CSV table of N, CA and C in Angstrom, one decimal:
chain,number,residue,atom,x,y,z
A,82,UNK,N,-38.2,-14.4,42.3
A,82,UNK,CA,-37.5,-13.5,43.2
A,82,UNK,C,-36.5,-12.6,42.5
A,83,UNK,N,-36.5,-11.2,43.2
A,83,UNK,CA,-36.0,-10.4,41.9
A,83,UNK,C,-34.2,-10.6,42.4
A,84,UNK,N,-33.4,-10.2,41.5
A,84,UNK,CA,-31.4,-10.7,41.8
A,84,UNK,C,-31.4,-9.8,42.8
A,85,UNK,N,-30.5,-10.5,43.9
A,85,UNK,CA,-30.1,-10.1,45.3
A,85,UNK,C,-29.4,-8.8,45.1
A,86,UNK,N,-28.5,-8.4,43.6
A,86,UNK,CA,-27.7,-7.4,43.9
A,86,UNK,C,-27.9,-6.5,42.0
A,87,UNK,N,-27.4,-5.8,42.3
A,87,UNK,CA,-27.5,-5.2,40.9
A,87,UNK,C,-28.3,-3.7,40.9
A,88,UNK,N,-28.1,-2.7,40.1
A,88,UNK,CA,-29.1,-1.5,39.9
A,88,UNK,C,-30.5,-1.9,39.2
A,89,UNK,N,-31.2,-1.0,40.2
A,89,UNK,CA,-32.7,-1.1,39.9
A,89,UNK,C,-33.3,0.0,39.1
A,90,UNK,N,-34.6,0.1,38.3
A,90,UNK,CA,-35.2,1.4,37.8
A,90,UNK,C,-36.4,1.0,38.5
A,91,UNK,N,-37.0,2.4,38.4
A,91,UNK,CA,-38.7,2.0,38.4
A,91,UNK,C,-39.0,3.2,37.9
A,92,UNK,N,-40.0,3.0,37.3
A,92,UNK,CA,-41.4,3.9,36.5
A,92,UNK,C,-42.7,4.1,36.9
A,93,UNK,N,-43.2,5.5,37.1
A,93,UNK,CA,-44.4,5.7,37.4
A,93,UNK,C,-44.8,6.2,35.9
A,94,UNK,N,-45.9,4.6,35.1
A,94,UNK,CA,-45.9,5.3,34.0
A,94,UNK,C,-47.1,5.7,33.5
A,95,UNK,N,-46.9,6.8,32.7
A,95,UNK,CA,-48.5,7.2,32.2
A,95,UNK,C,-48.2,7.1,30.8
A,96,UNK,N,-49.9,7.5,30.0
A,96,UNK,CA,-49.6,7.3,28.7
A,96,UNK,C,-48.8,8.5,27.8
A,97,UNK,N,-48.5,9.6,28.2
A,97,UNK,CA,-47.2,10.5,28.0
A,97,UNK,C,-46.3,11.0,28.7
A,98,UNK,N,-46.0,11.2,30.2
A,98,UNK,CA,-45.5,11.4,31.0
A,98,UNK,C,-44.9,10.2,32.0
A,99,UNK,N,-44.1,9.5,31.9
A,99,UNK,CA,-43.2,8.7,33.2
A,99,UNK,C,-42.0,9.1,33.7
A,100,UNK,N,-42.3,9.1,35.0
A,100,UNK,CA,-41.1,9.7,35.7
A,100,UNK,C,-40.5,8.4,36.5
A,101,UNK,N,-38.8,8.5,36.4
A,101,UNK,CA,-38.0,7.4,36.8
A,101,UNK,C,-36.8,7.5,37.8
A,102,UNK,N,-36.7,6.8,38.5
A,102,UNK,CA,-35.8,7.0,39.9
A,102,UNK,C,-35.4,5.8,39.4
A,103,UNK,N,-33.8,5.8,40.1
A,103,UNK,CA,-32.8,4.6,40.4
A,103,UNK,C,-32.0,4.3,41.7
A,104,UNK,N,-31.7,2.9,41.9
A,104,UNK,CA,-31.5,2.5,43.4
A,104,UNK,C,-30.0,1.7,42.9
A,105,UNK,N,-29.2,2.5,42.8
A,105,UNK,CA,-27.8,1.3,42.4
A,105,UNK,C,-27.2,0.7,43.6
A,106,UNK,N,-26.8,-0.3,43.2
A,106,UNK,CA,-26.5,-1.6,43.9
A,106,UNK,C,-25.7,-1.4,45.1
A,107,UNK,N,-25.1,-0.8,45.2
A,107,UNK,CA,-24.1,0.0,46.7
A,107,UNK,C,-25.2,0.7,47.2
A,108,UNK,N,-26.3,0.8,46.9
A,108,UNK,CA,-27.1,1.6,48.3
A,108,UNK,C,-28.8,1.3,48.4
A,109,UNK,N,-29.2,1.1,49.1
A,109,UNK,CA,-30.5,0.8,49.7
A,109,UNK,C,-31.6,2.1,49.2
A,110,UNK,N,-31.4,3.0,48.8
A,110,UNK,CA,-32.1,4.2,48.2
A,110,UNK,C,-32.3,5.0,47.2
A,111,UNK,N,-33.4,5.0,46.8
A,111,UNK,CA,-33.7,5.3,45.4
A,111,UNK,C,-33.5,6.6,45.3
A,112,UNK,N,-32.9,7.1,44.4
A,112,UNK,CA,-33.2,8.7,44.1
A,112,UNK,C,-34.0,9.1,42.3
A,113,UNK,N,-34.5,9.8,42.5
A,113,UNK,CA,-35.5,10.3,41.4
A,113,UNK,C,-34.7,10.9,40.5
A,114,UNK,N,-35.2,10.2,39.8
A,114,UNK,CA,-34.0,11.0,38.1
A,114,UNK,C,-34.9,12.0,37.7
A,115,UNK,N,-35.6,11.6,36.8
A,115,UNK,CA,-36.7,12.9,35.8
A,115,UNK,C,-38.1,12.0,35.8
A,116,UNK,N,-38.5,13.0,34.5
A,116,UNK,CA,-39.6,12.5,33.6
A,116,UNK,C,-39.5,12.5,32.2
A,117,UNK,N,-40.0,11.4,31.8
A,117,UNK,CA,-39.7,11.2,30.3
A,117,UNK,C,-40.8,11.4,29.9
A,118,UNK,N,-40.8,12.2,28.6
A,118,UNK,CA,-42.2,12.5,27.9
A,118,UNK,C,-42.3,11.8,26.3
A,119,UNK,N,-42.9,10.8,25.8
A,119,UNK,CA,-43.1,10.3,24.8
A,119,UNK,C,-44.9,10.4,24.6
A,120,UNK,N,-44.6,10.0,22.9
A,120,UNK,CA,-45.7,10.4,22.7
A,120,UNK,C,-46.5,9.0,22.1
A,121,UNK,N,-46.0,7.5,22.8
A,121,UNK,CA,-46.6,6.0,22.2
A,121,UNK,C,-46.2,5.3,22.6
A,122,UNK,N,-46.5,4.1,23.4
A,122,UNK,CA,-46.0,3.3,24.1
A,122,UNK,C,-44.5,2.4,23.5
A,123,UNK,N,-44.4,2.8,22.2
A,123,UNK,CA,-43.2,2.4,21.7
A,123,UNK,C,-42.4,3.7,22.0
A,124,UNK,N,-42.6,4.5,21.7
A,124,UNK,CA,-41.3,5.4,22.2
A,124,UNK,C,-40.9,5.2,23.6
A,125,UNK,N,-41.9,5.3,24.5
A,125,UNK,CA,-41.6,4.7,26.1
A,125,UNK,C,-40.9,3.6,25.9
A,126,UNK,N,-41.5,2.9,25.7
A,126,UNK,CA,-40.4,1.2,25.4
A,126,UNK,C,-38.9,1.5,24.9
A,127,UNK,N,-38.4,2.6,24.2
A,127,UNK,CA,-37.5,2.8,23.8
A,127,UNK,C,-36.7,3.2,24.6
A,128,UNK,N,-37.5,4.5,25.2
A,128,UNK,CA,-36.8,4.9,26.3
A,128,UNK,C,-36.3,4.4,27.4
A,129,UNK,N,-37.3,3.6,28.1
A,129,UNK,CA,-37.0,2.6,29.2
A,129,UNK,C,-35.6,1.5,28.6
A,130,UNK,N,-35.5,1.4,27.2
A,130,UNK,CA,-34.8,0.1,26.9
A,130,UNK,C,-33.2,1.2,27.4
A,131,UNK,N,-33.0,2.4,26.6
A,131,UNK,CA,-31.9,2.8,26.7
A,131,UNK,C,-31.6,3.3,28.1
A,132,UNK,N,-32.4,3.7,29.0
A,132,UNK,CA,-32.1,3.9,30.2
A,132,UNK,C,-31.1,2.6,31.4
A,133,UNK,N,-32.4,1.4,30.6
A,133,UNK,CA,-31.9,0.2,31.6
A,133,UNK,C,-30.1,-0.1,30.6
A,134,UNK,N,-30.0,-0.1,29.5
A,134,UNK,CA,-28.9,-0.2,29.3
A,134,UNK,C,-27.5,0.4,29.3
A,135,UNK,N,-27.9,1.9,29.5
A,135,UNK,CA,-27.1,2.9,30.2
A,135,UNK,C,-26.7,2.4,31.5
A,136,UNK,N,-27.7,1.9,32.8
A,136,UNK,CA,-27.3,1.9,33.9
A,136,UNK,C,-27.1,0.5,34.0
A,137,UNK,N,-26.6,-0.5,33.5
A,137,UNK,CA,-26.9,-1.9,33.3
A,137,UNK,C,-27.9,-2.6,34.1
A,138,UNK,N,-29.3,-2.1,33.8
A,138,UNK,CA,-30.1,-3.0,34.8
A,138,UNK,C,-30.7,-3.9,34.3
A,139,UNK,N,-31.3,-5.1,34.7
A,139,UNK,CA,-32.1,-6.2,34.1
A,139,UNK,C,-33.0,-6.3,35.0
A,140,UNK,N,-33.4,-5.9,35.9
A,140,UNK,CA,-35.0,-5.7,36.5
A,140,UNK,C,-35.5,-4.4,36.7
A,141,UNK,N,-36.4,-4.2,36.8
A,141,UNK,CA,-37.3,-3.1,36.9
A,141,UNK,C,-38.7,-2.9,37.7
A,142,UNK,N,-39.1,-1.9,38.3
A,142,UNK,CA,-40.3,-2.1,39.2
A,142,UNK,C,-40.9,-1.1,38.4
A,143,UNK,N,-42.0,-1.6,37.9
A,143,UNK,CA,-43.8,-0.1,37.6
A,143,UNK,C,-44.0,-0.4,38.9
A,144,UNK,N,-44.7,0.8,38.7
A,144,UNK,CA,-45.8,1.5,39.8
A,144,UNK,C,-47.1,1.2,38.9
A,145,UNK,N,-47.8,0.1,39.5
A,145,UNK,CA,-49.2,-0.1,39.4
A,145,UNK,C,-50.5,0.3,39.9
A,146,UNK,N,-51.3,1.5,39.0
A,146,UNK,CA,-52.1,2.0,39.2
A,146,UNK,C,-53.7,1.6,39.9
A,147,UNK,N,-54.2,1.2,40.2
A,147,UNK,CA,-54.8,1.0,41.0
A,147,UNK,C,-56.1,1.5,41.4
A,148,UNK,N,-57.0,1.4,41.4
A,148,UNK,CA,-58.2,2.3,41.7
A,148,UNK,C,-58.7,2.5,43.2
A,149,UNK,N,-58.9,2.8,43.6
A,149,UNK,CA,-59.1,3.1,45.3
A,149,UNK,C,-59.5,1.8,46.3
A,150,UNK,N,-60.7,1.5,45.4
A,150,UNK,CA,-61.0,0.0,46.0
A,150,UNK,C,-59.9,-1.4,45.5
A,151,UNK,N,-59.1,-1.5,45.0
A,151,UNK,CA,-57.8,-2.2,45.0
A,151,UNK,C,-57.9,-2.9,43.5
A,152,UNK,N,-59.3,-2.6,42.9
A,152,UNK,CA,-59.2,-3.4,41.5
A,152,UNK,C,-58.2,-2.7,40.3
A,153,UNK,N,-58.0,-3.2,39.3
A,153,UNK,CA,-57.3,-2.3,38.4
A,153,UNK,C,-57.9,-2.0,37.3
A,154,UNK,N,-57.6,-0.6,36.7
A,154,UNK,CA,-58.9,-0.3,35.5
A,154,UNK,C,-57.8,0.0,34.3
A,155,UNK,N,-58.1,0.6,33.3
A,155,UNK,CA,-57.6,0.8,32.4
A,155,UNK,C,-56.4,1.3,32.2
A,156,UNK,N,-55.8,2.1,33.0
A,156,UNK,CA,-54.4,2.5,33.0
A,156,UNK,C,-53.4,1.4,33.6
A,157,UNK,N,-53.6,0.6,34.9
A,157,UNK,CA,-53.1,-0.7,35.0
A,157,UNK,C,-53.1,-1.8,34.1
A,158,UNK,N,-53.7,-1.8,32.9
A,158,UNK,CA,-53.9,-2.4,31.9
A,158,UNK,C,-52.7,-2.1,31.2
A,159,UNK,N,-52.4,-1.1,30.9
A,159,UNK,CA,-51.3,-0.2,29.9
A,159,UNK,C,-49.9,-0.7,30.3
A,160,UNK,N,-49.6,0.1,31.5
A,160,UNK,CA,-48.7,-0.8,32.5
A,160,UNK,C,-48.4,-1.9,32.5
A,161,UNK,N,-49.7,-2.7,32.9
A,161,UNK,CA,-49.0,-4.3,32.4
A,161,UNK,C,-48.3,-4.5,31.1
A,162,UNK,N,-49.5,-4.1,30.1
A,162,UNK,CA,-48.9,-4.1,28.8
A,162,UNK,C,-47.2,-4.1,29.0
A,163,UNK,N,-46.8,-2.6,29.1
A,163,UNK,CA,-45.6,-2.2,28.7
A,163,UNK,C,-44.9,-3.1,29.8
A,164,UNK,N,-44.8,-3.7,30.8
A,164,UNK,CA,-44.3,-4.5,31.5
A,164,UNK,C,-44.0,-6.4,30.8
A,165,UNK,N,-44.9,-6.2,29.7
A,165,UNK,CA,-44.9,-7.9,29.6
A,165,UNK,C,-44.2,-7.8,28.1
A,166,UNK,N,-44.1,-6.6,27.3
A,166,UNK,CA,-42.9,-6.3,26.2
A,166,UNK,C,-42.1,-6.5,27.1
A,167,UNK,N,-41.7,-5.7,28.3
A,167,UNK,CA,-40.4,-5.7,28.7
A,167,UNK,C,-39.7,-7.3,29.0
A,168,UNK,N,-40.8,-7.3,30.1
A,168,UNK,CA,-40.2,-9.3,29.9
A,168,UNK,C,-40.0,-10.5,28.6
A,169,UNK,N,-40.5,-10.4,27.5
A,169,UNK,CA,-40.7,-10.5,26.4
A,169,UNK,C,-39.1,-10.4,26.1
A,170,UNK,N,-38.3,-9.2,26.2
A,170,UNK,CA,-37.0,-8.5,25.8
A,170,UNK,C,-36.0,-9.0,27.1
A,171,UNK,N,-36.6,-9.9,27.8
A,171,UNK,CA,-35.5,-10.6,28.7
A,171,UNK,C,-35.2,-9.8,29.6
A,172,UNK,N,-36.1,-8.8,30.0
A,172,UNK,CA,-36.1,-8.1,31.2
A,172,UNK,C,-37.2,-8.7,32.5
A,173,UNK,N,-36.5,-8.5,34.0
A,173,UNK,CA,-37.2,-9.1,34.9
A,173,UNK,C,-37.9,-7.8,35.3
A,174,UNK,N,-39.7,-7.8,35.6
A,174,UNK,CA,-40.5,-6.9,35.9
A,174,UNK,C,-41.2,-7.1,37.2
A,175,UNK,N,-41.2,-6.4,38.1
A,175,UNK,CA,-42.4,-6.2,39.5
A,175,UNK,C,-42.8,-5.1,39.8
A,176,UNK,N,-43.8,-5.5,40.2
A,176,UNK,CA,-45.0,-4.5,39.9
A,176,UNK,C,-45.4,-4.1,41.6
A,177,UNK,N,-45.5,-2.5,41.7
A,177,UNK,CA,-45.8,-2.0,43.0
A,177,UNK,C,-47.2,-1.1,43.1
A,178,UNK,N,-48.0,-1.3,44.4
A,178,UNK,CA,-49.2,-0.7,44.1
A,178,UNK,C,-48.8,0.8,44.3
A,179,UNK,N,-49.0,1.9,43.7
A,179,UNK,CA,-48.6,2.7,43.4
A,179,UNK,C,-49.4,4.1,43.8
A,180,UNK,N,-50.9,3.3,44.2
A,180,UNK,CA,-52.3,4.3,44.6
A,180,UNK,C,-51.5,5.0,46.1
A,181,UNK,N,-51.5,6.5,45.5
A,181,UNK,CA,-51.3,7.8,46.6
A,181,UNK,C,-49.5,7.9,46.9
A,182,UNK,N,-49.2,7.6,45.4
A,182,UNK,CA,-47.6,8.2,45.3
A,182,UNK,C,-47.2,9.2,45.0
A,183,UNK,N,-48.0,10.0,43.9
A,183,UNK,CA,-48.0,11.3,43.4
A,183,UNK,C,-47.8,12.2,44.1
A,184,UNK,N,-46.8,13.1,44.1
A,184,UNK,CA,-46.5,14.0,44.9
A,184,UNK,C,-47.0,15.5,44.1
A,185,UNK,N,-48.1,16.2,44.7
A,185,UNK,CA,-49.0,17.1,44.5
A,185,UNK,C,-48.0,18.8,44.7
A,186,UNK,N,-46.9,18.4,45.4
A,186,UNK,CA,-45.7,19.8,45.3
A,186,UNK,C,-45.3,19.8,44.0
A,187,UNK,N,-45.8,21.5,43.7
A,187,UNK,CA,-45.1,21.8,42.0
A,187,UNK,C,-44.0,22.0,42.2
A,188,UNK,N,-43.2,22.0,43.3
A,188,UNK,CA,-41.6,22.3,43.9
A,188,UNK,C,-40.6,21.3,43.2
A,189,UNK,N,-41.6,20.3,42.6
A,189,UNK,CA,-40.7,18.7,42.7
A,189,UNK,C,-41.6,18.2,41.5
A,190,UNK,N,-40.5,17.6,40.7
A,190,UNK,CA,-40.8,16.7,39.6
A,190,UNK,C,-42.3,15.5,40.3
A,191,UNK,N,-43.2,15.8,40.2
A,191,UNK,CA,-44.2,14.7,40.8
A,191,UNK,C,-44.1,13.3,40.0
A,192,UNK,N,-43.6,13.1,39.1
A,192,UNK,CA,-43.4,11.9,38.5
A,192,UNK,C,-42.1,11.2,38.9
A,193,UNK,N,-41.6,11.7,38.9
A,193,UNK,CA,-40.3,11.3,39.3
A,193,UNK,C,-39.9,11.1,40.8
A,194,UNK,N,-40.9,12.2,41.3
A,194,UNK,CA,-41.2,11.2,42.8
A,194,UNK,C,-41.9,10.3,43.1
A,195,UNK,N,-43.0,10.2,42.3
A,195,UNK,CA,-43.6,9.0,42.5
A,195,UNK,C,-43.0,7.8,42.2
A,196,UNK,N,-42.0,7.6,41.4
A,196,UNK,CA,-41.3,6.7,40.6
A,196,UNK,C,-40.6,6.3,41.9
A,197,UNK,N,-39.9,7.6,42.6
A,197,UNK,CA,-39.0,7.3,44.0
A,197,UNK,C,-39.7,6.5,45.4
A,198,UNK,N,-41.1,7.0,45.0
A,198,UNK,CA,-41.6,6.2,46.1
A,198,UNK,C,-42.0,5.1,45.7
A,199,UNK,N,-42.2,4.5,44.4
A,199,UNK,CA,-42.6,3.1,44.2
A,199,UNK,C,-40.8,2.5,44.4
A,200,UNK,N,-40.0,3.0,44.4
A,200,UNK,CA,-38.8,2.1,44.2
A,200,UNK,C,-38.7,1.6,45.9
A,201,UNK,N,-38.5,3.0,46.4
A,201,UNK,CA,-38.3,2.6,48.3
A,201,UNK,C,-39.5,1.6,48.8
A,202,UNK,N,-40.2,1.9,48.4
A,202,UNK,CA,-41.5,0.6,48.9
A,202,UNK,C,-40.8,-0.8,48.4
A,203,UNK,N,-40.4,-1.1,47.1
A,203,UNK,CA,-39.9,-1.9,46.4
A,203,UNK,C,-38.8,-2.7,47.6
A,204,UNK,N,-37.9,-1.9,47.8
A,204,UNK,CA,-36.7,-2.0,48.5
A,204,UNK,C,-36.8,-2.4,49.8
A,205,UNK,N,-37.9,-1.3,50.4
A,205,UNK,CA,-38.8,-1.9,51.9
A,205,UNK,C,-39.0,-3.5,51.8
A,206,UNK,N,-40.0,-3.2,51.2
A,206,UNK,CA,-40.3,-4.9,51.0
A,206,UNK,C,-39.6,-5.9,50.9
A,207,UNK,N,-38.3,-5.4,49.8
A,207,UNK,CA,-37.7,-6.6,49.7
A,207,UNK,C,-36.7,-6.7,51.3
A,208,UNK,N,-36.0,-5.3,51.8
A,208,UNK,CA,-35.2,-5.9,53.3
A,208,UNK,C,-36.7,-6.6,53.7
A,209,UNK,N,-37.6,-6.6,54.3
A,209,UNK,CA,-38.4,-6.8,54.9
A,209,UNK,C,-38.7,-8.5,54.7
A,210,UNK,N,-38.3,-9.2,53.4
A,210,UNK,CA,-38.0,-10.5,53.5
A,210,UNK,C,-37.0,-11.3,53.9
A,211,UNK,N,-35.8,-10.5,54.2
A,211,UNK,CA,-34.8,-10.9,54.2
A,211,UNK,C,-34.5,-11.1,56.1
């Protein structure tokens, strides 16, 4: 179960483009930061490491990719990947189904909204056990 209190990230990640929103601990709502552009799953790793230590966070939600019929194909593979380094590094990871988060407005960072809408789903879910 992920800590009752604390700031959250989440990542909608791809293999050069993830975009990341945060939900700090005083409030129930995620807002969309950016998108981070690296060019190898170690630079992402890097990134993600200095972001969560900037905001002091120790959990994190991906957005898990998903294929239409609910199985997971090769980019949910990746995802995991970079999710089980993270845990590895003593970070807590959950994973949200992510299929039809993309936000298709060029008005708006679409990564970074997606990121926003895997966190509020995150957040939903979790009031929704409580």
């Amino acid at each position: 179960m992920p800590p009752a209190s604390g700031n959250l990230l989440a990542f909608d990640i791809g293999t050069r483009h993830t975009g990341v929103a945060i939900a700090f601990a005083d409030s129930d709502m995620a807002v969309a930061k950016d998108t981070m552009h690296h060019a190898s799953p170690s630079e992402l790793l890097e990134h993600i490491r200095v972001l969560m230590e900037h905001h002091h966070v120790h959990h994190c939600v991906l957005g898990l990719p998903r294929l239409p019929g609910g199985e997971e194909g090769e980019q949910a593979s990746f995802v995991r990947s970079i999710g089980a380094k993270l845990a590895q590094n003593g970070r807590e990871v959950s994973y949200i189904d992510e299929r039809y988060t993309t936000t298709r407005n060029s008005q708006y960072d679409g990564n970074a909204a997606a990121a926003c809408t895997i966190l509020n789903t995150y957040l939903d879910q979790k009031r929704n056990l409580t």
